[in-house]
């Protein structure tokens, strides 16, 4: 049964039917009204409209095909955008190199983005390096002790005494001692604290490295770094016993993006476009209602929208969530698309309790995303 107040539903009552069951759900409303409703919820894109010889009547029997066409219409174009960018080498999903790129004892999180030092002075680098262009990554400081964060080359060799910034061709910022390191050390930056975010920027067109603390530039730390054939730089960190951080190479939206600089990991552009389209369809469901007694569509008040037992609406929502739910397994899509969608409802001000639509949407997600609960 559903949580909270309002109409109660079984969570399994409104899953998409199998092919053999589909004829049973036709005729929920008359064919013309259903066709009009589905085209209002899932409007045809211009590209598909021009390609179609005529507008095929929509029903729940062919809605899946129509929805697939809408969501995949720009896949070829988007996939071209996702191709490897010049200036970067390594896996497209960037994580910490826990197999070869470390020194000392470390505890690495399951997502290979969080790390805790477990020996005197441990070091680890990422799996991807850059040799051209302007790049950045972010580090969430979970403890404020001794750490050196920055960049290194593959040739850098670290030990329990020397880490990132203590060898040639490695460069680091240390917010515990408020210094920068490249063999020698000088004062630089500001003191960091647990909860701060450090942005590490490298400009391989000009040969500069700089850092930001919570989005505020600390200025250029290093100029005229070594560049040229065979020189590529990895994100890297050295940290003392029990110190911990979490990296964001681009697996989630950057907290403090910097104009002109790219995250090491590309955003999931194709999936982002799909999620925004699906949220657009969901918005249409909220704004467009069915007046069964009059046999017509009506404009609804989003603030007064209720998750009710109208089968046509619920089966339509099930089709949307059949595509939407698996995409919500990616944290980038949750933080970029879903959170922005929910926050947009709060733009007029007031608390969450003053916006019942948010509660209704959360109830809807609980109802239709059961198979993807963590």
XYZ file of C-alpha atoms in Angstrom:
374
model
C 0.000 0.000 0.000
C 1.131 3.545 -0.555
C 2.656 5.652 2.167
C 1.096 8.786 3.563
C -2.437 9.984 3.035
C -4.679 9.780 -0.006
C -5.764 6.949 -2.250
C -4.009 3.653 -1.557
C -2.581 1.520 -4.349
C -0.754 -1.756 -4.556
C 2.780 -1.162 -5.797
C 2.384 -3.994 -8.260
C -0.961 -2.930 -9.700
C 0.302 -0.551 -12.362
C 3.411 -2.145 -13.841
C 3.566 -2.328 -17.619
C 1.663 -5.267 -18.991
C 3.238 -7.997 -21.078
C 2.559 -8.229 -24.784
C -0.141 -10.847 -24.214
C -1.854 -8.691 -21.591
C -1.836 -5.399 -23.513
C -5.233 -5.820 -25.237
C -6.855 -5.919 -21.783
C -5.951 -2.272 -21.077
C -7.336 -0.792 -24.299
C -10.612 1.047 -24.141
C -9.875 2.624 -20.733
C -11.038 5.814 -22.398
C -12.405 5.996 -25.944
C -9.822 5.650 -28.701
C -9.982 9.271 -29.875
C -9.612 10.703 -26.366
C -6.767 8.312 -25.575
C -5.011 9.255 -28.820
C -5.388 12.979 -28.075
C -4.177 12.499 -24.501
C -1.086 10.477 -25.430
C -0.043 12.942 -28.128
C -0.366 15.793 -25.602
C 1.792 13.910 -23.095
C 4.291 12.625 -25.681
C 4.359 15.270 -28.429
C 6.098 14.286 -31.639
C 9.436 16.003 -32.256
C 9.912 17.974 -35.455
C 12.401 15.445 -36.796
C 9.976 12.539 -36.348
C 7.043 14.628 -37.592
C 8.824 15.372 -40.866
C 9.790 11.709 -41.297
C 6.275 10.389 -40.743
C 3.920 10.121 -43.721
C 0.987 10.497 -41.359
C 0.326 10.678 -37.637
C -0.358 7.118 -36.527
C -3.107 6.861 -33.885
C -1.566 6.296 -30.460
C -2.755 3.693 -27.970
C -1.134 1.678 -25.210
C -0.373 -1.013 -27.807
C 2.061 1.202 -29.759
C 3.036 3.753 -27.083
C 6.251 1.875 -26.259
C 7.407 2.133 -29.879
C 6.500 5.829 -29.995
C 8.311 6.533 -26.731
C 11.425 4.657 -27.852
C 11.461 6.743 -31.034
C 11.181 10.003 -29.087
C 13.938 9.084 -26.652
C 16.374 7.731 -29.233
C 15.839 10.235 -32.038
C 19.115 12.096 -31.334
C 21.294 9.199 -30.184
C 23.578 9.341 -33.205
C 24.209 13.044 -32.802
C 24.759 12.774 -29.049
C 27.080 9.792 -29.370
C 29.295 11.881 -31.611
C 29.522 14.460 -28.832
C 30.575 11.752 -26.380
C 33.603 10.692 -28.379
C 37.035 10.914 -26.762
C 38.258 14.486 -26.403
C 41.778 15.230 -27.594
C 44.161 15.793 -24.733
C 43.001 12.979 -22.463
C 44.146 9.357 -22.180
C 42.571 6.567 -20.169
C 39.191 5.019 -19.384
C 36.135 7.205 -19.972
C 34.993 6.443 -16.408
C 37.669 7.989 -14.228
C 38.406 6.439 -10.823
C 41.359 5.942 -8.497
C 43.934 3.421 -9.713
C 43.806 0.903 -6.877
C 45.689 -1.780 -8.834
C 48.931 -0.080 -9.937
C 48.827 3.631 -9.192
C 49.387 3.702 -5.429
C 52.052 3.628 -2.726
C 51.532 2.627 0.912
C 48.382 1.321 2.536
C 45.027 2.865 1.618
C 41.379 2.030 2.041
C 39.543 2.797 -1.196
C 35.740 3.011 -1.283
C 33.701 0.635 -3.424
C 33.059 3.399 -5.961
C 36.848 3.914 -6.269
C 36.431 7.639 -5.592
C 36.841 7.863 -1.809
C 40.119 7.059 -0.055
C 41.453 6.869 3.506
C 45.149 6.836 4.358
C 46.155 3.738 6.331
C 49.900 4.231 6.680
C 52.354 7.033 7.385
C 52.063 8.842 4.029
C 50.203 7.015 1.258
C 49.770 8.115 -2.370
C 47.374 7.220 -5.159
C 46.627 8.563 -8.633
C 43.684 8.381 -11.016
C 43.288 6.064 -13.990
C 43.154 8.866 -16.585
C 45.757 11.469 -17.518
C 45.777 14.659 -19.597
C 48.429 16.107 -21.899
C 46.686 18.982 -23.687
C 43.860 21.417 -22.924
C 42.373 22.717 -19.661
C 41.095 20.274 -17.068
C 39.890 20.136 -13.481
C 38.632 17.815 -10.793
C 37.252 18.358 -7.293
C 38.147 16.876 -3.922
C 35.845 16.896 -0.891
C 37.991 17.251 2.215
C 36.590 14.821 4.786
C 39.311 15.443 7.393
C 41.553 18.471 7.699
C 44.903 16.823 8.414
C 48.085 16.439 6.389
C 47.410 15.906 2.690
C 49.026 17.016 -0.589
C 46.622 17.158 -3.531
C 47.434 17.887 -7.162
C 48.992 16.330 -10.248
C 51.824 13.934 -11.095
C 53.300 12.134 -14.100
C 53.612 8.386 -14.561
C 57.341 8.601 -13.820
C 56.845 9.977 -10.299
C 57.897 7.520 -7.610
C 56.540 7.994 -4.117
C 57.291 6.362 -0.770
C 56.243 6.636 2.871
C 58.137 9.920 3.227
C 57.756 11.577 -0.175
C 54.440 12.095 -1.920
C 52.730 14.303 -4.496
C 54.711 17.534 -4.767
C 57.881 16.101 -3.247
C 59.287 14.847 -6.561
C 60.010 16.496 -9.918
C 57.002 16.675 -12.215
C 54.522 16.469 -9.343
C 52.672 19.497 -7.986
C 50.496 19.801 -4.888
C 48.502 22.103 -2.626
C 48.557 21.453 1.113
C 45.767 23.278 2.950
C 46.801 21.847 6.312
C 50.124 23.663 6.292
C 48.894 26.261 3.750
C 51.720 25.593 1.295
C 52.382 24.466 -2.272
C 54.846 21.752 -3.133
C 57.119 20.951 -6.106
C 60.306 19.526 -4.572
C 60.616 22.787 -2.653
C 57.749 24.465 -0.807
C 56.438 27.994 -0.284
C 53.396 29.578 1.318
C 50.239 29.354 -0.784
C 46.456 29.469 -0.456
C 44.264 29.246 2.608
C 43.694 26.718 5.351
C 41.095 24.068 4.539
C 38.618 22.347 6.865
C 36.503 19.225 6.747
C 33.640 19.786 4.315
C 35.601 22.099 2.016
C 35.932 21.404 -1.698
C 39.276 21.845 -3.433
C 39.260 22.350 -7.221
C 42.481 21.284 -8.953
C 43.012 22.979 -12.325
C 45.677 22.337 -14.936
C 46.145 24.421 -18.101
C 48.300 22.437 -20.509
C 48.044 25.102 -23.195
C 49.796 27.709 -21.030
C 51.597 25.374 -18.629
C 49.916 26.503 -15.394
C 48.437 24.783 -12.340
C 46.061 26.516 -9.935
C 43.658 25.646 -7.148
C 40.331 26.906 -5.800
C 38.870 26.497 -2.316
C 35.067 26.350 -2.253
C 34.918 28.016 -5.652
C 37.283 30.888 -4.775
C 40.520 30.981 -6.757
C 43.716 30.753 -4.757
C 45.686 32.056 -7.740
C 48.278 30.395 -9.963
C 50.353 27.963 -7.937
C 52.803 26.796 -10.612
C 53.853 28.234 -13.974
C 55.942 26.804 -16.790
C 55.315 23.187 -15.817
C 57.049 20.632 -18.007
C 55.075 19.840 -21.153
C 55.711 18.149 -24.456
C 56.011 14.617 -25.883
C 55.656 11.932 -23.254
C 54.408 14.334 -20.570
C 50.932 13.666 -19.208
C 49.514 14.482 -15.798
C 47.342 12.353 -13.508
C 45.223 13.630 -10.616
C 46.987 12.440 -7.463
C 47.000 12.722 -3.675
C 49.230 11.827 -0.746
C 47.668 11.652 2.698
C 48.584 10.733 6.251
C 47.127 8.014 8.461
C 43.322 8.197 8.814
C 43.007 11.282 6.593
C 40.223 10.934 4.011
C 38.824 12.610 0.901
C 36.334 11.918 -1.903
C 37.139 12.712 -5.539
C 34.791 13.976 -8.223
C 36.313 13.615 -11.683
C 32.936 14.279 -13.309
C 30.820 11.298 -12.225
C 28.514 13.885 -10.640
C 28.021 17.559 -11.526
C 30.924 19.719 -10.391
C 30.073 21.814 -7.366
C 32.209 24.700 -8.655
C 32.690 24.517 -12.446
C 35.261 26.877 -13.946
C 34.671 28.424 -17.354
C 36.986 27.032 -19.999
C 37.957 23.940 -17.972
C 36.538 20.443 -18.535
C 36.078 17.695 -15.948
C 38.195 14.632 -16.630
C 35.060 12.543 -17.077
C 32.469 13.595 -19.638
C 28.877 14.110 -18.495
C 26.426 11.418 -19.695
C 24.934 13.666 -22.374
C 22.782 11.036 -24.082
C 21.209 9.879 -20.820
C 20.822 13.477 -19.637
C 18.789 14.305 -22.712
C 16.584 11.249 -22.138
C 15.986 12.142 -18.487
C 15.054 15.737 -19.306
C 12.630 14.523 -21.974
C 11.065 12.040 -19.550
C 10.708 14.747 -16.906
C 9.054 16.873 -19.577
C 6.545 14.072 -20.193
C 5.948 13.823 -16.439
C 5.345 17.560 -16.319
C 2.778 17.153 -19.108
C 0.942 14.514 -17.067
C 0.765 16.954 -14.156
C -0.580 19.776 -16.344
C -3.046 17.821 -18.504
C -6.061 16.036 -17.084
C -8.884 13.895 -18.454
C -12.518 14.843 -17.901
C -14.174 11.467 -18.333
C -17.718 12.768 -17.992
C -17.239 15.358 -20.751
C -14.891 13.195 -22.799
C -12.239 15.888 -23.162
C -8.800 16.980 -21.976
C -8.513 19.767 -19.416
C -5.674 21.969 -18.173
C -4.857 21.049 -14.608
C -3.467 23.031 -11.679
C -0.052 21.485 -10.836
C -0.325 22.634 -7.218
C -3.530 20.618 -6.828
C -2.387 17.509 -8.728
C -3.181 14.240 -6.981
C -1.975 10.705 -7.592
C -5.360 9.106 -8.112
C -6.637 5.833 -9.492
C -7.375 6.905 -13.070
C -6.066 3.877 -15.026
C -5.227 5.841 -18.179
C -2.991 8.226 -16.205
C -1.378 5.504 -14.128
C -0.521 3.323 -17.129
C 0.878 6.386 -18.889
C 3.053 7.091 -15.839
C 4.174 3.456 -15.798
C 5.463 3.835 -19.356
C 7.414 6.948 -18.372
C 8.927 5.318 -15.302
C 9.795 2.165 -17.214
C 12.468 4.308 -18.923
C 13.093 6.777 -16.086
C 13.759 4.345 -13.212
C 16.929 2.620 -14.502
C 18.458 6.006 -15.349
C 18.126 7.057 -11.712
C 20.832 4.531 -10.829
C 23.350 7.132 -12.094
C 24.135 9.749 -9.454
C 24.895 12.398 -12.095
C 21.360 12.176 -13.465
C 19.803 12.345 -10.000
C 21.803 15.431 -8.999
C 21.634 17.270 -12.305
C 18.149 16.487 -13.606
C 15.881 15.112 -10.873
C 17.017 17.470 -8.101
C 16.724 20.502 -10.384
C 13.228 19.367 -11.391
C 12.112 19.082 -7.757
C 13.832 22.325 -6.747
C 12.060 24.158 -9.572
C 8.775 23.406 -7.795
C 10.098 25.320 -4.778
C 11.111 28.408 -6.756
C 8.068 30.318 -5.548
C 9.270 29.964 -1.961
C 7.943 28.101 1.046
C 8.870 24.816 2.669
C 8.477 21.354 1.183
C 5.374 20.870 3.347
C 3.798 23.849 1.587
C 4.214 22.145 -1.798
C 2.079 18.986 -1.799
C 3.097 18.293 -5.406
C 6.561 17.248 -4.190
C 5.012 14.779 -1.751
C 2.804 13.444 -4.546
C 5.823 12.979 -6.835
C 7.789 11.189 -4.131
C 4.757 8.946 -3.578
C 4.671 8.264 -7.314
C 8.363 7.331 -7.364
C 7.873 4.954 -4.449
C 4.970 3.351 -6.297
C 6.673 2.891 -9.680
C 10.390 2.489 -8.907
C 10.244 -0.542 -6.627
C 12.538 -2.672 -8.794
C 15.306 -0.053 -8.526
C 15.274 0.498 -4.757
C 18.726 0.366 -3.152
